[in-house]
Amino acid sequence: MYPQGEKAETNWALTVLGYLAKLILGILGLIVSIAWVAHIVIYLLINPPLSPFLNEVFIKLDDIWGLLGTVAFAFFCFYLLLAVIAGAMMLGLRLVFITIHPMKWGATLMNSFLFNVGLILLCSISVIQFCSTAFAYYAQATAAQEIFGHTLQSLRGIKYLYKYNVFQIGFIALAGLTFVYYAAFGWRRRKPSGKFQLSN
């Protein structure tokens, strides 16, 4: 376990600090994930909402300092986007039993890489829409709320998806299934090749 060589102590200190950072980030991620799920249940699924929850937290943070609520709002949105990116990198576009353009450690083709970038860009619009719905009380009277809130929810054909909270229920269901999957099977270790490499 203890590294050998000229800089053994430095490498050991960096290893320990790396594990501590992973522990702290893991606990922070767990807290943010629980806050997200609780916010969706309390504010979006129950009609009328029990509480504005995170919306009220952001407003109170704005009262403390002008940009603090905006920073917290951006952090929650960015965390959701990072979760989407992590899922896209892990699964790719999986259709039942086949995967289209998978990201393979050390063997990612250029067209697969570009396809997954396009998939993530497409998902980022969905994340913006989801955040504008989840934080509608905080983001009221903004351009994002006008575009992704009132205008999108009144489109013919898809307005029923918003009326019956299909996206929010799907989010909670997938979060629950993911939790059960990782509780049962654990996190599969990736090959220790480092970064994605483009193959010719």
PDB file of C-alpha atoms in Angstrom, residues 53-130:
ATOM      1  CA  PHE A  53     -38.491  24.191   0.383  1.00  0.00           C
ATOM      2  CA  LEU A  54     -35.330  24.929  -1.670  1.00  0.00           C
ATOM      3  CA  ASN A  55     -36.982  27.945  -3.301  1.00  0.00           C
ATOM      4  CA  GLU A  56     -37.373  29.492   0.138  1.00  0.00           C
ATOM      5  CA  VAL A  57     -33.793  28.575   1.035  1.00  0.00           C
ATOM      6  CA  PHE A  58     -32.523  30.390  -2.070  1.00  0.00           C
ATOM      7  CA  ILE A  59     -34.626  33.465  -1.282  1.00  0.00           C
ATOM      8  CA  LYS A  60     -33.325  33.595   2.304  1.00  0.00           C
ATOM      9  CA  LEU A  61     -29.750  33.198   1.044  1.00  0.00           C
ATOM     10  CA  ASP A  62     -30.376  36.152  -1.296  1.00  0.00           C
ATOM     11  CA  ASP A  63     -31.457  38.180   1.734  1.00  0.00           C
ATOM     12  CA  ILE A  64     -28.115  37.417   3.432  1.00  0.00           C
ATOM     13  CA  TRP A  65     -26.046  38.399   0.393  1.00  0.00           C
ATOM     14  CA  GLY A  66     -27.276  39.261  -3.085  1.00  0.00           C
ATOM     15  CA  LEU A  67     -25.580  36.479  -5.036  1.00  0.00           C
ATOM     16  CA  LEU A  68     -25.623  33.716  -2.421  1.00  0.00           C
ATOM     17  CA  GLY A  69     -29.040  32.400  -3.458  1.00  0.00           C
ATOM     18  CA  THR A  70     -28.067  32.526  -7.119  1.00  0.00           C
ATOM     19  CA  VAL A  71     -24.862  30.588  -6.385  1.00  0.00           C
ATOM     20  CA  ALA A  72     -26.841  27.939  -4.457  1.00  0.00           C
ATOM     21  CA  PHE A  73     -29.396  27.749  -7.292  1.00  0.00           C
ATOM     22  CA  ALA A  74     -26.597  27.335  -9.852  1.00  0.00           C
ATOM     23  CA  PHE A  75     -24.933  24.677  -7.663  1.00  0.00           C
ATOM     24  CA  PHE A  76     -28.097  22.549  -7.547  1.00  0.00           C
ATOM     25  CA  CYS A  77     -28.638  22.916 -11.299  1.00  0.00           C
ATOM     26  CA  PHE A  78     -24.981  22.128 -12.043  1.00  0.00           C
ATOM     27  CA  TYR A  79     -25.111  19.079  -9.759  1.00  0.00           C
ATOM     28  CA  LEU A  80     -28.103  17.751 -11.702  1.00  0.00           C
ATOM     29  CA  LEU A  81     -26.249  18.357 -14.980  1.00  0.00           C
ATOM     30  CA  LEU A  82     -23.180  16.513 -13.633  1.00  0.00           C
ATOM     31  CA  ALA A  83     -25.412  13.587 -12.677  1.00  0.00           C
ATOM     32  CA  VAL A  84     -26.801  13.518 -16.226  1.00  0.00           C
ATOM     33  CA  ILE A  85     -23.277  13.634 -17.691  1.00  0.00           C
ATOM     34  CA  ALA A  86     -22.132  10.809 -15.383  1.00  0.00           C
ATOM     35  CA  GLY A  87     -25.111   8.716 -16.449  1.00  0.00           C
ATOM     36  CA  ALA A  88     -24.480   9.393 -20.127  1.00  0.00           C
ATOM     37  CA  MET A  89     -20.808   8.462 -19.771  1.00  0.00           C
ATOM     38  CA  MET A  90     -21.680   5.257 -17.946  1.00  0.00           C
ATOM     39  CA  LEU A  91     -24.621   4.091 -20.039  1.00  0.00           C
ATOM     40  CA  GLY A  92     -24.410   5.930 -23.355  1.00  0.00           C
ATOM     41  CA  LEU A  93     -27.602   5.563 -25.384  1.00  0.00           C
ATOM     42  CA  ARG A  94     -28.772   2.138 -24.269  1.00  0.00           C
ATOM     43  CA  LEU A  95     -31.771   0.632 -26.040  1.00  0.00           C
ATOM     44  CA  VAL A  96     -32.891  -2.421 -24.039  1.00  0.00           C
ATOM     45  CA  PHE A  97     -29.980  -4.839 -24.676  1.00  0.00           C
ATOM     46  CA  ILE A  98     -27.842  -2.896 -27.163  1.00  0.00           C
ATOM     47  CA  THR A  99     -25.799   0.246 -26.585  1.00  0.00           C
ATOM     48  CA  ILE A 100     -25.370   2.827 -29.319  1.00  0.00           C
ATOM     49  CA  HIS A 101     -21.989   4.590 -29.300  1.00  0.00           C
ATOM     50  CA  PRO A 102     -20.711   3.418 -25.894  1.00  0.00           C
ATOM     51  CA  MET A 103     -17.868   5.235 -24.162  1.00  0.00           C
ATOM     52  CA  LYS A 104     -15.167   2.609 -23.624  1.00  0.00           C
ATOM     53  CA  TRP A 105     -12.109   3.217 -21.487  1.00  0.00           C
ATOM     54  CA  GLY A 106      -9.134   3.485 -23.817  1.00  0.00           C
ATOM     55  CA  ALA A 107     -11.115   2.643 -26.972  1.00  0.00           C
ATOM     56  CA  THR A 108     -13.636   5.393 -27.699  1.00  0.00           C
ATOM     57  CA  LEU A 109     -14.172   6.107 -31.372  1.00  0.00           C
ATOM     58  CA  MET A 110     -14.331   9.743 -32.472  1.00  0.00           C
ATOM     59  CA  ASN A 111     -17.895   9.419 -33.790  1.00  0.00           C
ATOM     60  CA  SER A 112     -18.986   7.839 -30.474  1.00  0.00           C
ATOM     61  CA  PHE A 113     -17.351  10.687 -28.582  1.00  0.00           C
ATOM     62  CA  LEU A 114     -19.128  13.321 -30.708  1.00  0.00           C
ATOM     63  CA  PHE A 115     -22.454  11.461 -30.463  1.00  0.00           C
ATOM     64  CA  ASN A 116     -22.241  11.445 -26.651  1.00  0.00           C
ATOM     65  CA  VAL A 117     -21.338  15.154 -26.603  1.00  0.00           C
ATOM     66  CA  GLY A 118     -24.478  15.812 -28.677  1.00  0.00           C
ATOM     67  CA  LEU A 119     -26.523  13.648 -26.301  1.00  0.00           C
ATOM     68  CA  ILE A 120     -25.245  15.634 -23.305  1.00  0.00           C
ATOM     69  CA  LEU A 121     -26.017  18.941 -25.056  1.00  0.00           C
ATOM     70  CA  LEU A 122     -29.533  17.686 -25.751  1.00  0.00           C
ATOM     71  CA  CYS A 123     -29.904  16.655 -22.106  1.00  0.00           C
ATOM     72  CA  SER A 124     -28.734  20.077 -20.907  1.00  0.00           C
ATOM     73  CA  ILE A 125     -31.901  21.658 -22.344  1.00  0.00           C
ATOM     74  CA  SER A 126     -33.959  19.129 -20.386  1.00  0.00           C
ATOM     75  CA  VAL A 127     -32.010  19.945 -17.213  1.00  0.00           C
ATOM     76  CA  ILE A 128     -32.726  23.668 -17.688  1.00  0.00           C
ATOM     77  CA  GLN A 129     -36.420  22.936 -18.174  1.00  0.00           C
ATOM     78  CA  PHE A 130     -36.516  20.627 -15.150  1.00  0.00           C
TER      79      PHE A 130
END
